[in-house]
mmCIF file of C-alpha atoms and ligand atoms in Angstrom:
data_model
loop_
_atom_site.group_PDB
_atom_site.id
_atom_site.type_symbol
_atom_site.label_atom_id
_atom_site.label_comp_id
_atom_site.label_asym_id
_atom_site.label_seq_id
_atom_site.Cartn_x
_atom_site.Cartn_y
_atom_site.Cartn_z
ATOM 1 C CA UNK A 26 27.091 -29.171 -14.146
ATOM 2 C CA UNK A 27 25.071 -32.160 -15.523
ATOM 3 C CA UNK A 28 26.437 -34.002 -18.462
ATOM 4 C CA UNK A 29 25.580 -33.189 -21.982
ATOM 5 C CA UNK A 30 22.769 -34.805 -23.757
ATOM 6 C CA UNK A 31 22.915 -36.139 -27.086
ATOM 7 C CA UNK A 32 20.355 -34.980 -29.567
ATOM 8 C CA UNK A 33 19.620 -36.273 -33.069
ATOM 9 C CA UNK A 34 17.888 -33.963 -35.753
ATOM 10 C CA UNK A 35 16.957 -35.560 -39.395
ATOM 11 C CA UNK A 36 16.430 -33.487 -41.923
ATOM 12 C CA UNK A 37 18.612 -31.008 -40.315
ATOM 13 C CA UNK A 38 18.951 -28.316 -42.990
ATOM 14 C CA UNK A 39 15.390 -28.110 -43.974
ATOM 15 C CA UNK A 40 13.311 -25.311 -42.405
ATOM 16 C CA UNK A 41 11.704 -27.113 -39.770
ATOM 17 C CA UNK A 42 15.452 -28.049 -38.672
ATOM 18 C CA UNK A 43 16.318 -24.338 -39.217
ATOM 19 C CA UNK A 44 13.059 -23.050 -36.617
ATOM 20 C CA UNK A 45 14.186 -26.167 -34.073
ATOM 21 C CA UNK A 46 17.781 -26.453 -33.917
ATOM 22 C CA UNK A 47 18.100 -22.602 -32.043
ATOM 23 C CA UNK A 48 15.861 -23.211 -29.526
ATOM 24 C CA UNK A 49 17.200 -26.543 -28.561
ATOM 25 C CA UNK A 50 19.990 -25.660 -28.584
ATOM 26 C CA UNK A 51 19.161 -22.182 -26.053
ATOM 27 C CA UNK A 52 18.169 -24.950 -23.908
ATOM 28 C CA UNK A 53 14.312 -24.399 -24.698
ATOM 29 C CA UNK A 54 13.738 -28.332 -24.925
ATOM 30 C CA UNK A 55 15.757 -29.878 -22.241
ATOM 31 C CA UNK A 56 15.979 -26.924 -19.763
ATOM 32 C CA UNK A 57 17.611 -23.904 -19.281
ATOM 33 C CA UNK A 58 20.787 -25.968 -17.028
ATOM 34 C CA UNK A 59 21.456 -28.942 -19.864
ATOM 35 C CA UNK A 60 23.513 -29.127 -21.843
ATOM 36 C CA UNK A 61 23.300 -30.638 -25.610
ATOM 37 C CA UNK A 62 25.318 -32.414 -28.260
ATOM 38 C CA UNK A 63 23.455 -32.143 -31.420
ATOM 39 C CA UNK A 64 24.115 -35.091 -34.184
ATOM 40 C CA UNK A 65 22.746 -33.807 -37.238
ATOM 41 C CA UNK A 66 21.762 -35.821 -40.136
ATOM 42 C CA UNK A 67 20.773 -35.039 -43.941
ATOM 43 C CA UNK A 68 21.422 -36.132 -47.141
ATOM 44 C CA UNK A 69 24.620 -36.243 -49.145
ATOM 45 C CA UNK A 70 23.520 -32.965 -51.187
ATOM 46 C CA UNK A 71 22.377 -30.691 -48.439
ATOM 47 C CA UNK A 72 25.360 -30.858 -46.181
ATOM 48 C CA UNK A 73 26.644 -27.931 -47.199
ATOM 49 C CA UNK A 74 24.017 -26.309 -46.397
ATOM 50 C CA UNK A 75 23.826 -27.599 -43.085
ATOM 51 C CA UNK A 76 27.472 -26.763 -42.164
ATOM 52 C CA UNK A 77 25.894 -22.780 -42.932
ATOM 53 C CA UNK A 78 23.202 -23.573 -40.365
ATOM 54 C CA UNK A 79 26.086 -25.291 -37.859
ATOM 55 C CA UNK A 80 27.959 -22.042 -38.471
ATOM 56 C CA UNK A 81 25.105 -19.896 -37.243
ATOM 57 C CA UNK A 82 25.229 -21.982 -33.797
ATOM 58 C CA UNK A 83 28.238 -21.482 -33.642
ATOM 59 C CA UNK A 84 27.774 -17.629 -33.394
ATOM 60 C CA UNK A 85 25.262 -17.660 -31.017
ATOM 61 C CA UNK A 86 27.809 -18.736 -28.758
ATOM 62 C CA UNK A 87 24.869 -20.914 -26.551
ATOM 63 C CA UNK A 88 26.305 -21.534 -22.829
ATOM 64 C CA UNK A 89 24.401 -24.818 -23.369
ATOM 65 C CA UNK A 90 25.450 -25.830 -26.845
ATOM 66 C CA UNK A 91 28.281 -28.643 -25.460
ATOM 67 C CA UNK A 92 29.040 -29.476 -29.205
ATOM 68 C CA UNK A 93 27.901 -30.817 -33.066
ATOM 69 C CA UNK A 94 28.662 -32.858 -35.562
ATOM 70 C CA UNK A 95 26.991 -33.560 -39.034
ATOM 71 C CA UNK A 96 26.671 -36.391 -40.634
ATOM 72 C CA UNK A 97 24.623 -38.418 -44.036
ATOM 73 C CA UNK A 98 25.191 -41.365 -41.920
ATOM 74 C CA UNK A 99 21.818 -42.696 -39.655
ATOM 75 C CA UNK A 100 24.709 -45.531 -37.540
ATOM 76 C CA UNK A 101 26.701 -41.870 -36.761
ATOM 77 C CA UNK A 102 23.564 -39.574 -36.471
ATOM 78 C CA UNK A 103 21.801 -42.064 -33.874
ATOM 79 C CA UNK A 104 25.513 -43.058 -32.006
ATOM 80 C CA UNK A 105 24.272 -43.009 -28.539
ATOM 81 C CA UNK A 106 21.242 -40.623 -29.186
ATOM 82 C CA UNK A 107 19.235 -39.612 -25.769
ATOM 83 C CA UNK A 108 16.833 -37.807 -27.902
ATOM 84 C CA UNK A 109 15.687 -38.350 -32.099
ATOM 85 C CA UNK A 110 13.715 -35.799 -33.941
ATOM 86 C CA UNK A 111 12.865 -37.226 -37.241
ATOM 87 C CA UNK A 112 12.056 -34.324 -39.081
ATOM 88 C CA UNK A 113 13.720 -35.417 -42.453
ATOM 89 C CA UNK A 114 11.553 -37.258 -45.276
ATOM 90 C CA UNK A 115 10.526 -37.261 -48.529
ATOM 91 C CA UNK A 116 7.660 -34.339 -50.159
ATOM 92 C CA UNK A 117 5.284 -35.061 -51.813
ATOM 93 C CA UNK A 118 6.286 -34.266 -55.326
ATOM 94 C CA UNK A 119 4.212 -33.320 -58.231
ATOM 95 C CA UNK A 120 2.133 -36.358 -59.422
ATOM 96 C CA UNK A 121 3.110 -38.761 -56.734
ATOM 97 C CA UNK A 122 0.581 -40.563 -55.256
ATOM 98 C CA UNK A 123 -0.401 -40.815 -51.438
ATOM 99 C CA UNK A 124 0.193 -44.380 -51.738
ATOM 100 C CA UNK A 125 4.340 -43.444 -53.562
ATOM 101 C CA UNK A 126 4.702 -40.866 -50.479
ATOM 102 C CA UNK A 127 3.933 -43.836 -48.008
ATOM 103 C CA UNK A 128 6.276 -46.311 -49.518
ATOM 104 C CA UNK A 129 9.209 -43.640 -50.484
ATOM 105 C CA UNK A 130 9.223 -42.550 -46.826
ATOM 106 C CA UNK A 131 9.287 -45.924 -45.732
ATOM 107 C CA UNK A 132 12.219 -46.422 -47.043
ATOM 108 C CA UNK A 133 14.024 -43.751 -45.106
ATOM 109 C CA UNK A 134 12.475 -45.142 -41.655
ATOM 110 C CA UNK A 135 13.061 -48.570 -42.192
ATOM 111 C CA UNK A 136 16.741 -47.512 -42.220
ATOM 112 C CA UNK A 137 16.608 -44.969 -39.624
ATOM 113 C CA UNK A 138 14.690 -47.206 -37.756
ATOM 114 C CA UNK A 139 17.483 -49.895 -37.660
ATOM 115 C CA UNK A 140 19.495 -46.895 -37.252
ATOM 116 C CA UNK A 141 18.302 -46.314 -33.857
ATOM 117 C CA UNK A 142 17.576 -50.163 -32.816
ATOM 118 C CA UNK A 143 21.427 -50.327 -32.845
ATOM 119 C CA UNK A 144 23.385 -47.047 -31.686
ATOM 120 C CA UNK A 145 21.002 -45.250 -29.496
ATOM 121 C CA UNK A 146 20.892 -44.865 -26.227
ATOM 122 C CA UNK A 147 18.296 -47.734 -24.633
ATOM 123 C CA UNK A 148 16.182 -44.826 -23.082
ATOM 124 C CA UNK A 149 16.493 -42.788 -26.504
ATOM 125 C CA UNK A 150 13.269 -41.309 -27.130
ATOM 126 C CA UNK A 151 12.046 -40.930 -30.525
ATOM 127 C CA UNK A 152 9.905 -38.329 -31.894
ATOM 128 C CA UNK A 153 8.823 -38.706 -35.771
ATOM 129 C CA UNK A 154 7.645 -35.305 -37.167
ATOM 130 C CA UNK A 155 8.417 -36.458 -41.454
ATOM 131 C CA UNK A 156 4.829 -37.180 -42.751
ATOM 132 C CA UNK A 157 3.069 -39.220 -42.874
ATOM 133 C CA UNK A 158 4.397 -39.031 -38.965
ATOM 134 C CA UNK A 159 2.479 -41.420 -37.511
ATOM 135 C CA UNK A 160 3.189 -44.856 -39.855
ATOM 136 C CA UNK A 161 6.809 -43.840 -40.232
ATOM 137 C CA UNK A 162 7.053 -44.044 -36.259
ATOM 138 C CA UNK A 163 5.506 -47.009 -36.669
ATOM 139 C CA UNK A 164 8.090 -48.767 -39.174
ATOM 140 C CA UNK A 165 10.958 -47.148 -36.916
ATOM 141 C CA UNK A 166 9.510 -48.890 -34.504
ATOM 142 C CA UNK A 167 8.958 -52.351 -36.362
ATOM 143 C CA UNK A 168 12.562 -52.227 -37.572
ATOM 144 C CA UNK A 169 13.948 -50.899 -34.557
ATOM 145 C CA UNK A 170 13.264 -53.708 -32.241
ATOM 146 C CA UNK A 171 14.395 -56.048 -35.364
ATOM 147 C CA UNK A 172 17.202 -54.556 -35.561
ATOM 148 C CA UNK A 173 18.703 -55.278 -32.166
ATOM 149 C CA UNK A 174 15.655 -54.573 -29.426
ATOM 150 C CA UNK A 175 17.932 -51.993 -27.968
ATOM 151 C CA UNK A 176 15.222 -49.022 -27.508
ATOM 152 C CA UNK A 177 11.416 -49.874 -25.779
ATOM 153 C CA UNK A 178 8.562 -49.714 -28.035
ATOM 154 C CA UNK A 179 7.076 -47.139 -26.596
ATOM 155 C CA UNK A 180 9.694 -44.384 -26.704
ATOM 156 C CA UNK A 181 8.386 -44.159 -30.451
ATOM 157 C CA UNK A 182 6.380 -40.970 -31.125
ATOM 158 C CA UNK A 183 4.622 -39.138 -33.372
ATOM 159 C CA UNK A 184 3.814 -35.461 -33.683
ATOM 160 C CA UNK A 185 -0.016 -34.333 -32.625
ATOM 161 C CA UNK A 186 1.426 -31.363 -30.667
ATOM 162 C CA UNK A 187 1.087 -29.303 -33.354
ATOM 163 C CA UNK A 188 -2.850 -30.348 -33.896
ATOM 164 C CA UNK A 189 -3.380 -30.090 -30.050
ATOM 165 C CA UNK A 190 -1.835 -26.106 -30.150
ATOM 166 C CA UNK A 191 -3.465 -25.016 -33.277
ATOM 167 C CA UNK A 192 -7.647 -26.449 -31.353
ATOM 168 C CA UNK A 193 -6.156 -24.682 -28.503
ATOM 169 C CA UNK A 194 -5.502 -21.709 -30.489
ATOM 170 C CA UNK A 195 -9.033 -21.596 -32.126
ATOM 171 C CA UNK A 196 -11.061 -22.753 -28.999
ATOM 172 C CA UNK A 197 -9.162 -19.740 -27.491
ATOM 173 C CA UNK A 198 -10.250 -17.380 -30.266
ATOM 174 C CA UNK A 199 -13.884 -18.901 -30.018
ATOM 175 C CA UNK A 200 -14.176 -18.262 -26.416
ATOM 176 C CA UNK A 201 -12.149 -14.700 -25.794
ATOM 177 C CA UNK A 202 -9.747 -16.648 -22.944
ATOM 178 C CA UNK A 203 -5.605 -16.891 -22.926
ATOM 179 C CA UNK A 204 -4.645 -20.549 -24.855
ATOM 180 C CA UNK A 205 -2.830 -20.702 -21.132
ATOM 181 C CA UNK A 206 -6.427 -20.471 -19.455
ATOM 182 C CA UNK A 207 -7.154 -23.892 -20.907
ATOM 183 C CA UNK A 208 -6.401 -27.403 -19.941
ATOM 184 C CA UNK A 209 -7.096 -31.097 -20.631
ATOM 185 C CA UNK A 210 -7.946 -30.379 -24.562
ATOM 186 C CA UNK A 211 -6.847 -33.584 -26.791
ATOM 187 C CA UNK A 212 -6.990 -34.477 -30.227
ATOM 188 C CA UNK A 213 -7.487 -38.278 -31.114
ATOM 189 C CA UNK A 214 -5.784 -40.178 -34.067
ATOM 190 C CA UNK A 215 -3.558 -39.540 -37.102
ATOM 191 C CA UNK A 216 -1.824 -36.373 -38.093
ATOM 192 C CA UNK A 217 -3.947 -35.245 -40.926
ATOM 193 C CA UNK A 218 -7.228 -33.763 -41.608
ATOM 194 C CA UNK A 219 -9.269 -36.581 -40.233
ATOM 195 C CA UNK A 220 -7.364 -36.046 -36.701
ATOM 196 C CA UNK A 221 -10.289 -36.107 -34.501
ATOM 197 C CA UNK A 222 -9.486 -32.689 -31.657
ATOM 198 C CA UNK A 223 -12.119 -33.418 -29.158
ATOM 199 C CA UNK A 224 -12.847 -30.673 -26.188
ATOM 200 C CA UNK A 225 -15.562 -32.260 -24.028
ATOM 201 C CA UNK A 226 -12.622 -32.520 -21.685
ATOM 202 C CA UNK A 227 -10.973 -29.314 -21.985
ATOM 203 C CA UNK A 228 -11.383 -26.775 -18.819
ATOM 204 C CA UNK A 229 -11.001 -22.890 -19.008
ATOM 205 C CA UNK A 230 -10.097 -21.552 -15.848
ATOM 206 C CA UNK A 231 -11.847 -24.288 -14.375
ATOM 207 C CA UNK A 232 -15.267 -23.995 -17.159
ATOM 208 C CA UNK A 233 -16.295 -26.589 -19.018
ATOM 209 C CA UNK A 234 -15.004 -25.501 -22.815
ATOM 210 C CA UNK A 235 -17.242 -27.257 -23.981
ATOM 211 C CA UNK A 236 -20.684 -25.231 -22.096
ATOM 212 C CA UNK A 237 -19.074 -21.990 -22.905
ATOM 213 C CA UNK A 238 -18.671 -22.934 -26.964
ATOM 214 C CA UNK A 239 -22.550 -24.693 -26.604
ATOM 215 C CA UNK A 240 -22.507 -25.247 -30.102
ATOM 216 C CA UNK A 241 -21.768 -28.517 -31.985
ATOM 217 C CA UNK A 242 -22.731 -26.970 -35.431
ATOM 218 C CA UNK A 243 -19.973 -24.810 -34.948
ATOM 219 C CA UNK A 244 -17.844 -28.086 -33.695
ATOM 220 C CA UNK A 245 -18.460 -30.081 -36.246
ATOM 221 C CA UNK A 246 -18.575 -27.630 -38.998
ATOM 222 C CA UNK A 247 -16.006 -24.810 -38.395
ATOM 223 C CA UNK A 248 -13.610 -26.026 -35.326
ATOM 224 C CA UNK A 249 -13.061 -29.711 -37.038
ATOM 225 C CA UNK A 250 -12.427 -28.683 -40.989
ATOM 226 C CA UNK A 251 -10.332 -25.260 -39.587
ATOM 227 C CA UNK A 252 -8.009 -27.602 -37.368
ATOM 228 C CA UNK A 253 -7.974 -30.453 -39.509
ATOM 229 C CA UNK A 254 -7.135 -28.042 -42.964
ATOM 230 C CA UNK A 255 -4.886 -25.757 -40.798
ATOM 231 C CA UNK A 256 -1.753 -27.363 -42.942
ATOM 232 C CA UNK A 257 -2.716 -26.707 -46.612
ATOM 233 C CA UNK A 258 -4.179 -22.821 -45.223
ATOM 234 C CA UNK A 259 -0.697 -22.230 -44.223
ATOM 235 C CA UNK A 260 0.427 -23.370 -47.274
ATOM 236 C CA UNK A 261 -1.976 -21.268 -48.919
ATOM 237 C CA UNK A 262 -1.097 -18.777 -47.152
ATOM 238 C CA UNK A 263 2.746 -19.059 -47.240
ATOM 239 C CA UNK A 264 3.688 -20.408 -50.132
ATOM 240 C CA UNK A 265 5.722 -22.748 -47.370
ATOM 241 C CA UNK A 266 4.616 -25.184 -45.501
ATOM 242 C CA UNK A 267 4.428 -24.853 -41.987
ATOM 243 C CA UNK A 268 8.060 -24.951 -40.095
ATOM 244 C CA UNK A 269 8.296 -22.219 -37.121
ATOM 245 C CA UNK A 270 4.675 -23.415 -35.203
ATOM 246 C CA UNK A 271 5.940 -27.489 -36.506
ATOM 247 C CA UNK A 272 9.363 -26.703 -34.729
ATOM 248 C CA UNK A 273 7.386 -25.477 -31.768
ATOM 249 C CA UNK A 274 5.079 -28.169 -31.047
ATOM 250 C CA UNK A 275 8.311 -31.131 -31.549
ATOM 251 C CA UNK A 276 10.147 -28.683 -28.750
ATOM 252 C CA UNK A 277 6.717 -29.110 -26.384
ATOM 253 C CA UNK A 278 5.724 -32.748 -27.299
ATOM 254 C CA UNK A 279 9.963 -33.355 -26.173
ATOM 255 C CA UNK A 280 9.804 -30.847 -23.553
ATOM 256 C CA UNK A 281 7.166 -32.378 -21.790
ATOM 257 C CA UNK A 282 7.713 -35.982 -22.114
ATOM 258 C CA UNK A 283 11.410 -35.375 -20.481
ATOM 259 C CA UNK A 284 10.429 -32.250 -17.810
ATOM 260 C CA UNK A 285 6.889 -33.618 -17.427
ATOM 261 C CA UNK A 286 3.191 -31.713 -17.733
ATOM 262 C CA UNK A 287 3.033 -30.593 -14.842
ATOM 263 C CA UNK A 288 -0.431 -32.896 -14.419
ATOM 264 C CA UNK A 289 -1.857 -31.516 -17.824
ATOM 265 C CA UNK A 290 -2.865 -33.773 -20.726
ATOM 266 C CA UNK A 291 -0.480 -33.654 -23.860
ATOM 267 C CA UNK A 292 -1.294 -34.541 -27.526
ATOM 268 C CA UNK A 293 1.507 -37.436 -28.424
ATOM 269 C CA UNK A 294 0.942 -40.019 -31.328
ATOM 270 C CA UNK A 295 2.239 -42.958 -29.424
ATOM 271 C CA UNK A 296 2.120 -46.999 -29.474
ATOM 272 C CA UNK A 297 -1.784 -48.432 -28.685
ATOM 273 C CA UNK A 298 -0.931 -50.280 -25.750
ATOM 274 C CA UNK A 299 -5.010 -51.601 -26.936
ATOM 275 C CA UNK A 300 -6.780 -48.555 -24.970
ATOM 276 C CA UNK A 301 -10.113 -47.303 -26.296
ATOM 277 C CA UNK A 302 -10.409 -50.590 -29.145
ATOM 278 C CA UNK A 303 -6.584 -49.184 -30.555
ATOM 279 C CA UNK A 304 -5.360 -51.742 -31.952
ATOM 280 C CA UNK A 305 -1.759 -52.244 -30.033
ATOM 281 C CA UNK A 306 1.236 -51.075 -31.694
ATOM 282 C CA UNK A 307 -0.589 -48.321 -33.885
ATOM 283 C CA UNK A 308 0.621 -45.358 -33.726
ATOM 284 C CA UNK A 309 -2.339 -43.166 -33.053
ATOM 285 C CA UNK A 310 -2.919 -39.796 -30.942
ATOM 286 C CA UNK A 311 -3.749 -39.872 -27.038
ATOM 287 C CA UNK A 312 -4.286 -37.663 -24.626
ATOM 288 C CA UNK A 313 -1.047 -38.370 -22.035
ATOM 289 C CA UNK A 314 0.334 -37.423 -18.902
ATOM 290 C CA UNK A 315 3.966 -37.111 -18.559
ATOM 291 C CA UNK A 316 5.640 -37.962 -15.368
ATOM 292 C CA UNK A 317 9.183 -38.694 -13.674
ATOM 293 C CA UNK A 318 10.441 -38.475 -18.183
ATOM 294 C CA UNK A 319 7.385 -41.304 -19.423
ATOM 295 C CA UNK A 320 4.152 -40.814 -20.091
ATOM 296 C CA UNK A 321 0.740 -42.715 -19.649
ATOM 297 C CA UNK A 322 -2.105 -42.903 -21.847
ATOM 298 C CA UNK A 323 -5.103 -41.291 -20.273
ATOM 299 C CA UNK A 324 -8.145 -44.147 -19.703
ATOM 300 C CA UNK A 325 -11.078 -44.198 -18.983
ATOM 301 C CA UNK A 326 -12.807 -41.404 -20.928
ATOM 302 C CA UNK A 327 -15.867 -42.385 -23.014
ATOM 303 C CA UNK A 328 -15.981 -42.083 -26.289
ATOM 304 C CA UNK A 329 -19.952 -40.433 -26.890
ATOM 305 C CA UNK A 330 -21.805 -41.052 -30.202
ATOM 306 C CA UNK A 331 -20.459 -37.710 -31.321
ATOM 307 C CA UNK A 332 -17.082 -39.028 -30.781
ATOM 308 C CA UNK A 333 -17.348 -42.096 -32.002
ATOM 309 C CA UNK A 334 -17.192 -41.800 -36.065
ATOM 310 C CA UNK A 335 -14.301 -39.227 -36.029
ATOM 311 C CA UNK A 336 -12.344 -42.018 -34.096
ATOM 312 C CA UNK A 337 -13.367 -44.901 -36.461
ATOM 313 C CA UNK A 338 -12.021 -42.570 -39.523
ATOM 314 C CA UNK A 339 -8.849 -41.772 -38.338
ATOM 315 C CA UNK A 340 -8.298 -44.937 -36.645
ATOM 316 C CA UNK A 341 -9.412 -46.576 -40.461
ATOM 317 C CA UNK A 342 -7.092 -44.555 -42.223
ATOM 318 C CA UNK A 343 -4.153 -45.448 -40.105
ATOM 319 C CA UNK A 344 -4.784 -49.243 -40.542
ATOM 320 C CA UNK A 345 -5.198 -48.369 -44.555
ATOM 321 C CA UNK A 346 -1.636 -47.114 -43.804
ATOM 322 C CA UNK A 347 -0.165 -49.853 -41.728
ATOM 323 C CA UNK A 348 -1.783 -52.431 -44.541
ATOM 324 C CA UNK A 349 0.152 -50.156 -47.127
ATOM 325 C CA UNK A 350 4.074 -50.860 -45.725
ATOM 326 C CA UNK A 351 2.739 -54.479 -44.404
ATOM 327 C CA UNK A 352 5.336 -56.101 -47.247
ATOM 328 C CA UNK A 353 7.685 -53.946 -45.824
ATOM 329 C CA UNK A 354 8.355 -54.705 -42.423
HETATM 330 P P1 NAX B 24 12.010 -28.883 -45.604
HETATM 331 O O1 NAX B 24 12.289 -30.102 -47.263
HETATM 332 O O2 NAX B 24 11.883 -27.897 -45.591
HETATM 333 O O3 NAX B 24 12.886 -30.210 -45.171
HETATM 334 C C1 NAX B 24 13.613 -31.277 -45.125
HETATM 335 C C2 NAX B 24 14.891 -32.236 -45.003
HETATM 336 O O4 NAX B 24 15.073 -33.544 -44.867
HETATM 337 C C3 NAX B 24 15.894 -31.564 -45.790
HETATM 338 O O5 NAX B 24 16.751 -30.721 -45.676
HETATM 339 C C4 NAX B 24 15.855 -32.894 -46.639
HETATM 340 O O6 NAX B 24 17.392 -32.940 -47.495
HETATM 341 C C5 NAX B 24 16.396 -34.217 -45.350
HETATM 342 N N1 NAX B 24 16.259 -35.145 -46.035
HETATM 343 C C6 NAX B 24 14.727 -35.316 -46.847
HETATM 344 N N2 NAX B 24 15.426 -37.080 -46.730
HETATM 345 C C7 NAX B 24 16.006 -37.857 -45.372
HETATM 346 C C8 NAX B 24 16.679 -38.540 -44.732
HETATM 347 N N3 NAX B 24 16.168 -39.390 -45.662
HETATM 348 N N4 NAX B 24 17.373 -38.538 -44.294
HETATM 349 C C9 NAX B 24 18.069 -37.368 -43.500
HETATM 350 N N5 NAX B 24 17.428 -35.941 -43.872
HETATM 351 C C10 NAX B 24 16.264 -35.837 -45.077
HETATM 352 O O7 NAX B 24 11.010 -29.921 -45.394
HETATM 353 P P2 NAX B 24 9.843 -29.149 -43.964
HETATM 354 O O8 NAX B 24 9.488 -28.167 -44.116
HETATM 355 O O9 NAX B 24 11.427 -28.962 -42.809
HETATM 356 O O10 NAX B 24 9.165 -30.801 -43.891
HETATM 357 C C11 NAX B 24 9.956 -31.621 -43.267
HETATM 358 C C12 NAX B 24 9.023 -32.981 -42.588
HETATM 359 O O11 NAX B 24 7.993 -32.413 -41.405
HETATM 360 C C13 NAX B 24 8.100 -32.952 -43.687
HETATM 361 O O12 NAX B 24 7.496 -34.517 -43.978
HETATM 362 C C14 NAX B 24 6.645 -32.495 -43.551
HETATM 363 O O13 NAX B 24 5.531 -32.565 -44.276
HETATM 364 C C15 NAX B 24 6.591 -33.155 -42.168
HETATM 365 N N6 NAX B 24 5.459 -32.202 -41.298
HETATM 366 C C16 NAX B 24 4.785 -32.455 -40.011
HETATM 367 C C17 NAX B 24 3.933 -31.930 -39.094
HETATM 368 C C18 NAX B 24 3.318 -32.792 -38.321
HETATM 369 O O14 NAX B 24 3.080 -31.749 -37.269
HETATM 370 N N7 NAX B 24 4.106 -34.225 -37.532
HETATM 371 C C19 NAX B 24 3.849 -30.253 -39.602
HETATM 372 C C20 NAX B 24 5.199 -29.943 -40.061
HETATM 373 C C21 NAX B 24 5.359 -30.543 -41.747
HETATM 374 O O15 NAX B 24 4.610 -30.297 -42.487
#
């Protein structure tokens, strides 16, 4: 049987962690024949709750769960990790400005980036879920490089897959076709309400989705705001932020990166290689194709007049976030 792969998960005692760990351990992320070892990181005050989660993981008797550890030390959590899901982050508290959130989280991700650079497997694939996830991934990438550079910059990614999946579900409802009929959807930019969900290239059973919808007013006034503000709508309805759908998107992101996207596009926040005029290194949502454990940004798509202002807006927000943490890096 296969050698177990080490999966580090931060914020493991949180609500996304609770929706995520059981699915990783059951083989939904890395394959039904791939044993895993879970390396769980959370704050000292969350260790007791984490013990409870581990008791439940034990009680599932998952055949693929080859081991697990809990720790509050990032150097232990990321030791030889093949995958790292950075979920834990400082939530926005009352009276906290966006800028405070950015700097509070920047501190977490400089520490964790350095720990990854020094301890993780050189092939470690990293997904940042904790918000602001694009900029947190950028910070981790920069500090990992400074701390020893074991892990290549391109392996630091951020989660845009929830936005991608939300867009698919809205389009499915609009045109009355199952989500499984869709291909080549994408979302550009930041995981925030400025993201630009773009169905111009999408198909459903081979038909152009743009032609099936044929309603630019719906696109601008209904579709984009609905997808962009979906997180807030979930909080309003549930009283808690998205957790199961976020965990599901994290599984989708890592599974496709590891096992391939079969030629379809998936949206990943990845360090820009300069494509589409996005400054190099900025972690930006792009259409990607995954094959042999690597992602490639889909090149050469037209950014038309309708799309340009949306791409510009989400890019400006990310550049502002980057400027806000520049003195920490
Ligand atoms: P919870 O507050 O339920 O859990 C967070 C966990 O992280 C807690 O157990 C906490 O103790 C831990 N933690 C905090 N700082 C840590 C640190 N420095 N090291 C290790 N663990 C730490 O939040 P949850 O609902 O699970 O959400 C986690 C993050 O995901 C938040 O930042 C949230 O904004 C973000 N989200 C990102 C999404 C995306 O699409 N990228 C969507 C869902 C979600 O909102």
